[in-house]
mmCIF file of N, CA and C in Angstrom:
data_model
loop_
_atom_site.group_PDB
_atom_site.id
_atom_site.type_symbol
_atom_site.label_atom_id
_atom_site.label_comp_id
_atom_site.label_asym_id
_atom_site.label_seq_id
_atom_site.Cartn_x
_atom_site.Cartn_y
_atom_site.Cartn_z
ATOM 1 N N UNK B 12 66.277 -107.573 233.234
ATOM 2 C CA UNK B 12 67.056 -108.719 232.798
ATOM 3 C C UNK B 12 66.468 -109.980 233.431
ATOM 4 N N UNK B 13 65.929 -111.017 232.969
ATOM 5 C CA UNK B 13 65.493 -111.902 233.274
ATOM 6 C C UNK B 13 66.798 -113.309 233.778
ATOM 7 N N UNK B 14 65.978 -113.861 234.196
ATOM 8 C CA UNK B 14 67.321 -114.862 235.603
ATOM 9 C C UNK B 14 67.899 -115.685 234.790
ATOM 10 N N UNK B 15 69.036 -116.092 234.788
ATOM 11 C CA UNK B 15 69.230 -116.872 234.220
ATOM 12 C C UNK B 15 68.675 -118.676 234.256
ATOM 13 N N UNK B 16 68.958 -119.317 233.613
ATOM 14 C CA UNK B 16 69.170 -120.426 234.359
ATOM 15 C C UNK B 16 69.677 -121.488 234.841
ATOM 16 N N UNK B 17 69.893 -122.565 235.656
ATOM 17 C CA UNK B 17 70.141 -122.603 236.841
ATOM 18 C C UNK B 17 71.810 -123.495 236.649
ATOM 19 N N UNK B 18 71.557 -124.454 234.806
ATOM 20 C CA UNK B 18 72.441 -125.047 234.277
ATOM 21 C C UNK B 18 73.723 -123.664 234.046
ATOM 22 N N UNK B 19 72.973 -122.631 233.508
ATOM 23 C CA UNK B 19 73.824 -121.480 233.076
ATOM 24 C C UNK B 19 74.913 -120.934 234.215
ATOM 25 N N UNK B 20 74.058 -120.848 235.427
ATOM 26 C CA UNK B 20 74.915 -120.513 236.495
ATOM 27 C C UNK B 20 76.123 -121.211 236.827
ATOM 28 N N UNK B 21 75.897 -122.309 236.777
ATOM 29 C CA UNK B 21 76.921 -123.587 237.343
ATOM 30 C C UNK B 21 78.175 -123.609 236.597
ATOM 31 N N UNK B 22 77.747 -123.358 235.391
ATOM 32 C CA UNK B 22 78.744 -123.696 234.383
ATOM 33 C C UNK B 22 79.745 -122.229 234.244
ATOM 34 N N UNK B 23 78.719 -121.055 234.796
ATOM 35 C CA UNK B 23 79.490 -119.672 235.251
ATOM 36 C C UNK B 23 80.226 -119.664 236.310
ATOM 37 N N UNK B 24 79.905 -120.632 237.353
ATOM 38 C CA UNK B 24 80.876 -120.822 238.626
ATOM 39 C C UNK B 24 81.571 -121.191 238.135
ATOM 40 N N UNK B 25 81.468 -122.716 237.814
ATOM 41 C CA UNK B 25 82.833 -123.502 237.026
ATOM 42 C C UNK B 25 83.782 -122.423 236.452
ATOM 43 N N UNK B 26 83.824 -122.003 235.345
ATOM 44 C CA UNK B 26 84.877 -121.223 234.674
ATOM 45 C C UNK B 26 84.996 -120.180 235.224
ATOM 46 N N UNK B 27 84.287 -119.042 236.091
ATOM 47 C CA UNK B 27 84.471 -117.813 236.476
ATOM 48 C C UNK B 27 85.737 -118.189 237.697
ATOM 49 N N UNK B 28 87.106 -118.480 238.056
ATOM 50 C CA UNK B 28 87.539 -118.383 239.232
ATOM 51 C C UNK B 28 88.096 -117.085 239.635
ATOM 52 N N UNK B 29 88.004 -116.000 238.740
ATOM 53 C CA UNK B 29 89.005 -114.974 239.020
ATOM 54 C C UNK B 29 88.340 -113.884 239.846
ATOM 55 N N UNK B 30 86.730 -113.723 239.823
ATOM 56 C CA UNK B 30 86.359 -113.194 240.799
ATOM 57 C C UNK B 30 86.588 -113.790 242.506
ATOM 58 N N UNK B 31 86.660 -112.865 243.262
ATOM 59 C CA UNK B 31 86.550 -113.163 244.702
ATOM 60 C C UNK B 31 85.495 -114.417 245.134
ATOM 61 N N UNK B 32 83.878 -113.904 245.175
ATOM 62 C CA UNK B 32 82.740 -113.616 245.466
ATOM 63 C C UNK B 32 82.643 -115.216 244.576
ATOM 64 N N UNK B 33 82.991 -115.665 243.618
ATOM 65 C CA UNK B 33 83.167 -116.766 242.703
ATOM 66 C C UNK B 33 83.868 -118.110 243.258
ATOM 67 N N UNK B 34 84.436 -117.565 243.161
ATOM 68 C CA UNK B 34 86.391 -118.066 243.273
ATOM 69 C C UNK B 34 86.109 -119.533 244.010
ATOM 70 N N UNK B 35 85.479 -119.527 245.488
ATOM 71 C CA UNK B 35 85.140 -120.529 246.385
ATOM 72 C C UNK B 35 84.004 -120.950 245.605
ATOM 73 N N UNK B 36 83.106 -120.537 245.126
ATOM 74 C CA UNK B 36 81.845 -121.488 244.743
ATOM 75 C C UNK B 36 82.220 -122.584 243.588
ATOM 76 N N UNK B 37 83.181 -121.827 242.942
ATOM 77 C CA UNK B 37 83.674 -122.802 242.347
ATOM 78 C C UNK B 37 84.278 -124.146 242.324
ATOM 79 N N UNK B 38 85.003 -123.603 243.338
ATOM 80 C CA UNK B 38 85.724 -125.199 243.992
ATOM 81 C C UNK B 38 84.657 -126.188 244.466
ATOM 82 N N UNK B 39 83.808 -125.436 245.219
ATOM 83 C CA UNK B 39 82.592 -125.969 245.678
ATOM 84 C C UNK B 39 81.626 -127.032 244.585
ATOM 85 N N UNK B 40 81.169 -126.037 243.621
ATOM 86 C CA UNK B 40 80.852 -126.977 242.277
ATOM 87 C C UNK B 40 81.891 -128.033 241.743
ATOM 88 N N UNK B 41 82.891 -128.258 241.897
ATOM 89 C CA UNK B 41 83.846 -128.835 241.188
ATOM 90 C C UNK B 41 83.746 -130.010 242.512
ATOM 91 N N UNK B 42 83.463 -130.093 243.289
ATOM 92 C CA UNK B 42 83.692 -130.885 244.760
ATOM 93 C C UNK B 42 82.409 -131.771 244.638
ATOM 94 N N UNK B 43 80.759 -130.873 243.979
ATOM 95 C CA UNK B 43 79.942 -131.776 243.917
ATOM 96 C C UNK B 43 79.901 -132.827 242.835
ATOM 97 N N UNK B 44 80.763 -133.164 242.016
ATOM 98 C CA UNK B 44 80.636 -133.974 240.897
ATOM 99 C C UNK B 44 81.078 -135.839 241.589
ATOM 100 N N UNK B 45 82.232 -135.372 242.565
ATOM 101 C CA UNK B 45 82.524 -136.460 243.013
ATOM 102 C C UNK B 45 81.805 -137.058 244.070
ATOM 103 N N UNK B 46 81.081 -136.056 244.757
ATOM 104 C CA UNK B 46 80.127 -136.653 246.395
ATOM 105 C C UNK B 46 79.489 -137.283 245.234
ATOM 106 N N UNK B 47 78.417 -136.752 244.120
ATOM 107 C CA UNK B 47 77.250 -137.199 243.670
ATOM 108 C C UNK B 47 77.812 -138.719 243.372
ATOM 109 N N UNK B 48 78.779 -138.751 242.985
ATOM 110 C CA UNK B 48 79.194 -139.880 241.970
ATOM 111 C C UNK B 48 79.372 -141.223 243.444
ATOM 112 N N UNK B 49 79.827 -140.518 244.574
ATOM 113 C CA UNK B 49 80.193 -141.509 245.635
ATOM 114 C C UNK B 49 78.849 -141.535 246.737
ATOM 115 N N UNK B 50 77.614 -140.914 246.432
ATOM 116 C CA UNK B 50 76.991 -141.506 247.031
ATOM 117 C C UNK B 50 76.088 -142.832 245.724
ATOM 118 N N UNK B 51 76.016 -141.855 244.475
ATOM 119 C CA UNK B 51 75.532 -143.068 243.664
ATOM 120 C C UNK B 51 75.873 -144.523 243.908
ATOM 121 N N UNK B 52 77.256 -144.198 243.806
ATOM 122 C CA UNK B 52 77.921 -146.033 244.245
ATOM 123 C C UNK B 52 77.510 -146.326 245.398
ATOM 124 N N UNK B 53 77.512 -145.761 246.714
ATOM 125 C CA UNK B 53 77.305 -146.056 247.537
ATOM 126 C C UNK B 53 75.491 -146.708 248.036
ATOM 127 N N UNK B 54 74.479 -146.370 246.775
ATOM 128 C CA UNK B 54 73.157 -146.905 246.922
ATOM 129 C C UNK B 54 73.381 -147.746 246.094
ATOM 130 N N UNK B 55 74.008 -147.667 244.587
ATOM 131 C CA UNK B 55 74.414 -149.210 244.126
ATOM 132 C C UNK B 55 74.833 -150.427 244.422
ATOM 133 N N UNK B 56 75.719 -150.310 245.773
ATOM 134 C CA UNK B 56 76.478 -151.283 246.271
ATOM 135 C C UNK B 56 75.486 -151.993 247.492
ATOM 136 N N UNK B 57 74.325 -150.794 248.009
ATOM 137 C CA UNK B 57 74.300 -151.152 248.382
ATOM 138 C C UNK B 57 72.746 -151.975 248.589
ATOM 139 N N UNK B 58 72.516 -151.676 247.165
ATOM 140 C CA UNK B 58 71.077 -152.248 246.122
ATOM 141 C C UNK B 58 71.849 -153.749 245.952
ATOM 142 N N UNK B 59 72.936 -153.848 245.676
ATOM 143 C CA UNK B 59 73.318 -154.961 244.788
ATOM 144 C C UNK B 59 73.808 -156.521 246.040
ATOM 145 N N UNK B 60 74.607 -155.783 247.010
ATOM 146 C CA UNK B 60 74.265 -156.657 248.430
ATOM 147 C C UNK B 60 73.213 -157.117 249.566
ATOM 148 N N UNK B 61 71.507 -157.148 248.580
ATOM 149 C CA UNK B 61 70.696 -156.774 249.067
ATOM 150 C C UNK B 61 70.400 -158.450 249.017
ATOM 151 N N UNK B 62 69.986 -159.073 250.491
ATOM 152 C CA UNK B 62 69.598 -160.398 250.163
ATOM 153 C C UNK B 62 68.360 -160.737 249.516
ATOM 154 N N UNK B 63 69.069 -162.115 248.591
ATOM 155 C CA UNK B 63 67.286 -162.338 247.543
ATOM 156 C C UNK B 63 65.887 -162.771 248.536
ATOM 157 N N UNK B 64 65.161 -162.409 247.886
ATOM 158 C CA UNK B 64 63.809 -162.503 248.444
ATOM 159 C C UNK B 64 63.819 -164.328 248.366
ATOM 160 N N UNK B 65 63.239 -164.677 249.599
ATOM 161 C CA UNK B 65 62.709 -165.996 248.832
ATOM 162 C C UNK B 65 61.402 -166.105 248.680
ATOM 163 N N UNK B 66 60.979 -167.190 247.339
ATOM 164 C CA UNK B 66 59.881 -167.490 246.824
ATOM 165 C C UNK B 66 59.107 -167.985 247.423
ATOM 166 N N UNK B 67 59.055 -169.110 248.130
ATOM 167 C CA UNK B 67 58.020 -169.745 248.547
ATOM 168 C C UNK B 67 56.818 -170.364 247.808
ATOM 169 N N UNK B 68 56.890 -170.127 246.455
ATOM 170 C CA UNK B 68 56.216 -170.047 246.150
ATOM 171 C C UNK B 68 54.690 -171.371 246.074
ATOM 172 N N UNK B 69 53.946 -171.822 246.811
ATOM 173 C CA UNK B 69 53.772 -173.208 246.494
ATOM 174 C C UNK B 69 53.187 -173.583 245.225
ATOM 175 N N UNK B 70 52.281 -173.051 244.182
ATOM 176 C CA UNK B 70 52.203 -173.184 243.254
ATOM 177 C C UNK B 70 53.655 -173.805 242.039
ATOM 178 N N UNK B 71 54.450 -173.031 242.075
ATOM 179 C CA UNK B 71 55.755 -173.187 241.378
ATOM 180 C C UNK B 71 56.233 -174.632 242.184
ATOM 181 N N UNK B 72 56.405 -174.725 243.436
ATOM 182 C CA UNK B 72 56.923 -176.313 243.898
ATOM 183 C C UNK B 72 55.634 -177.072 243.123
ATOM 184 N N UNK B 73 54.524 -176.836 243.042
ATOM 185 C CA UNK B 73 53.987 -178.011 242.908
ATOM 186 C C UNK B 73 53.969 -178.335 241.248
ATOM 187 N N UNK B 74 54.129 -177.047 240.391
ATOM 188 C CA UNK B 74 54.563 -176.930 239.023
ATOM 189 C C UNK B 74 55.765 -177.914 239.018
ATOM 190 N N UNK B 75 56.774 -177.894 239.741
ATOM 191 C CA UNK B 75 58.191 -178.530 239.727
ATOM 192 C C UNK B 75 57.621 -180.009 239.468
ATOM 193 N N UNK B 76 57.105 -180.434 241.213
ATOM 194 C CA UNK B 76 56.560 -181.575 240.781
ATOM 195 C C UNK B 76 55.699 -182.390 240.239
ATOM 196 N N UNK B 77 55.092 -181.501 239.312
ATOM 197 C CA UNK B 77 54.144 -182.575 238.054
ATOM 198 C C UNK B 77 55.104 -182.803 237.138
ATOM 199 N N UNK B 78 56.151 -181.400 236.454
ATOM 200 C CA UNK B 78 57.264 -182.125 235.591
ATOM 201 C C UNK B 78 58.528 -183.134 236.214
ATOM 202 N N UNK B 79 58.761 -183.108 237.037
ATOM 203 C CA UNK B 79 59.322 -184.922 237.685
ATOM 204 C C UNK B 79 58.519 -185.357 237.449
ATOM 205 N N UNK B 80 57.072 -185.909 237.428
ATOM 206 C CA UNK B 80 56.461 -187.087 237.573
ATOM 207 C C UNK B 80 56.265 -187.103 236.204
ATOM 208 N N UNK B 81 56.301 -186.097 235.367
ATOM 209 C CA UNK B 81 56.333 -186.945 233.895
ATOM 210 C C UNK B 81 57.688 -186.900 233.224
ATOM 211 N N UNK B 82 58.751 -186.258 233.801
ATOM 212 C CA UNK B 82 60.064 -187.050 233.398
ATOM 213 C C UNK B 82 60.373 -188.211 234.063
ATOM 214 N N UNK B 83 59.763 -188.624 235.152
ATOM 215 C CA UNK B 83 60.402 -189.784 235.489
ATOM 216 C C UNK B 83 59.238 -190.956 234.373
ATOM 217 N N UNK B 84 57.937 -190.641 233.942
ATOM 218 C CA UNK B 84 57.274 -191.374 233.484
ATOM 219 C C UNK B 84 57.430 -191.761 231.953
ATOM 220 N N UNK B 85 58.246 -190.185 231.002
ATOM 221 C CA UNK B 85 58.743 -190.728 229.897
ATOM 222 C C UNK B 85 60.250 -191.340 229.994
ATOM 223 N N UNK B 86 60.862 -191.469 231.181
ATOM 224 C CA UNK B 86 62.110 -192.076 231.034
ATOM 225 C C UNK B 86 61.442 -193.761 231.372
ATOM 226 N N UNK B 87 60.488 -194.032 231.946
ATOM 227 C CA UNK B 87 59.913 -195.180 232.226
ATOM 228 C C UNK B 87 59.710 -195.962 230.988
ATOM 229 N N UNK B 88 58.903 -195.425 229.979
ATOM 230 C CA UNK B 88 58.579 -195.862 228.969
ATOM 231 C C UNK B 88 59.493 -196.070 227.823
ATOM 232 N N UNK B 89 60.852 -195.681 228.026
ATOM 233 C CA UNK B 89 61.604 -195.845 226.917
ATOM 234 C C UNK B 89 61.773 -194.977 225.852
ATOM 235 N N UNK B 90 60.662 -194.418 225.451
ATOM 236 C CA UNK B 90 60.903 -193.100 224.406
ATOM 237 C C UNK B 90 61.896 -192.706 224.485
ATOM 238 N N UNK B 91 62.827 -192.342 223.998
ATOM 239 C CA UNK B 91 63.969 -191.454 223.792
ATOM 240 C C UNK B 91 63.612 -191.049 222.038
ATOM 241 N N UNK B 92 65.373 -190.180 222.433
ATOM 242 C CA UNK B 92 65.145 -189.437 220.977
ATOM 243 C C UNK B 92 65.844 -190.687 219.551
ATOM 244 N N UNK B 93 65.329 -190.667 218.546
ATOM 245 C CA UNK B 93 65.388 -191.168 217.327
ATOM 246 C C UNK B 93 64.641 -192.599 217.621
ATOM 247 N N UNK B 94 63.722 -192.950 218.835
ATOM 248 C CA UNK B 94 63.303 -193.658 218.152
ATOM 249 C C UNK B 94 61.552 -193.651 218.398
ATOM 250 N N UNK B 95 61.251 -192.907 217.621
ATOM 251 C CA UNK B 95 59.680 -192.386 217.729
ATOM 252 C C UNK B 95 59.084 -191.770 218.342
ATOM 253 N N UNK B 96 59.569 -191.382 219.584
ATOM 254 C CA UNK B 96 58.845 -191.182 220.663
ATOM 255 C C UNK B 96 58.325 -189.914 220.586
ATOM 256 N N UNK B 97 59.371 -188.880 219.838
ATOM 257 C CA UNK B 97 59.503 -187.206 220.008
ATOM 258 C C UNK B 97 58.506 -186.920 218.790
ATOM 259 N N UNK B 98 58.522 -185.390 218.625
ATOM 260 C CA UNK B 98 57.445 -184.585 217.433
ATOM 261 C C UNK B 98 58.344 -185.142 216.204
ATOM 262 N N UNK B 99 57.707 -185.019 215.157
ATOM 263 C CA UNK B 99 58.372 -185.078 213.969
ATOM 264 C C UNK B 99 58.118 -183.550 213.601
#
């Protein structure tokens, strides 16, 4: 007779309680559904209170400031919208 497997067993603990030899493994299986579930949360929570990295990035600051220096340079010039300034 070849072994079963391993999903097959579990699900034979689960429902088998009337044997002896069973009886406790069962409860046992029925006990791991909730640890699994409370350590899951417990790496979620504690993935999710994880402080953000900071960037630093200096490229990106210096990206920042070329677009200030040409928003402050098309607000200089007057362009706004409807009167020529934008794409058609």
């Amino acid at each position: 007779m070849a072994p079963r497997p391993f999903c097959v067993r579990v699900v034979n603990l689960l429902i088998d309680t009337t044997s002896w030899e069973y009886g406790h493994m069962a409860a046992l299986a029925w006990l791991i559904i909730p640890v699994i579930a409370a350590v899951l949360a417990m790496v979620w929570a504690g993935w999710a209170a994880r402080t953000p990295r900071s960037t630093g990035d200096p490229a990106s600051l210096a990206e920042h400031q070329r677009f200030l220096a040409a928003m402050e340079r098309s607000t200089r010039t007057g362009a706004g919208v409807g009167e020529g300034g934008g794409p058609r």
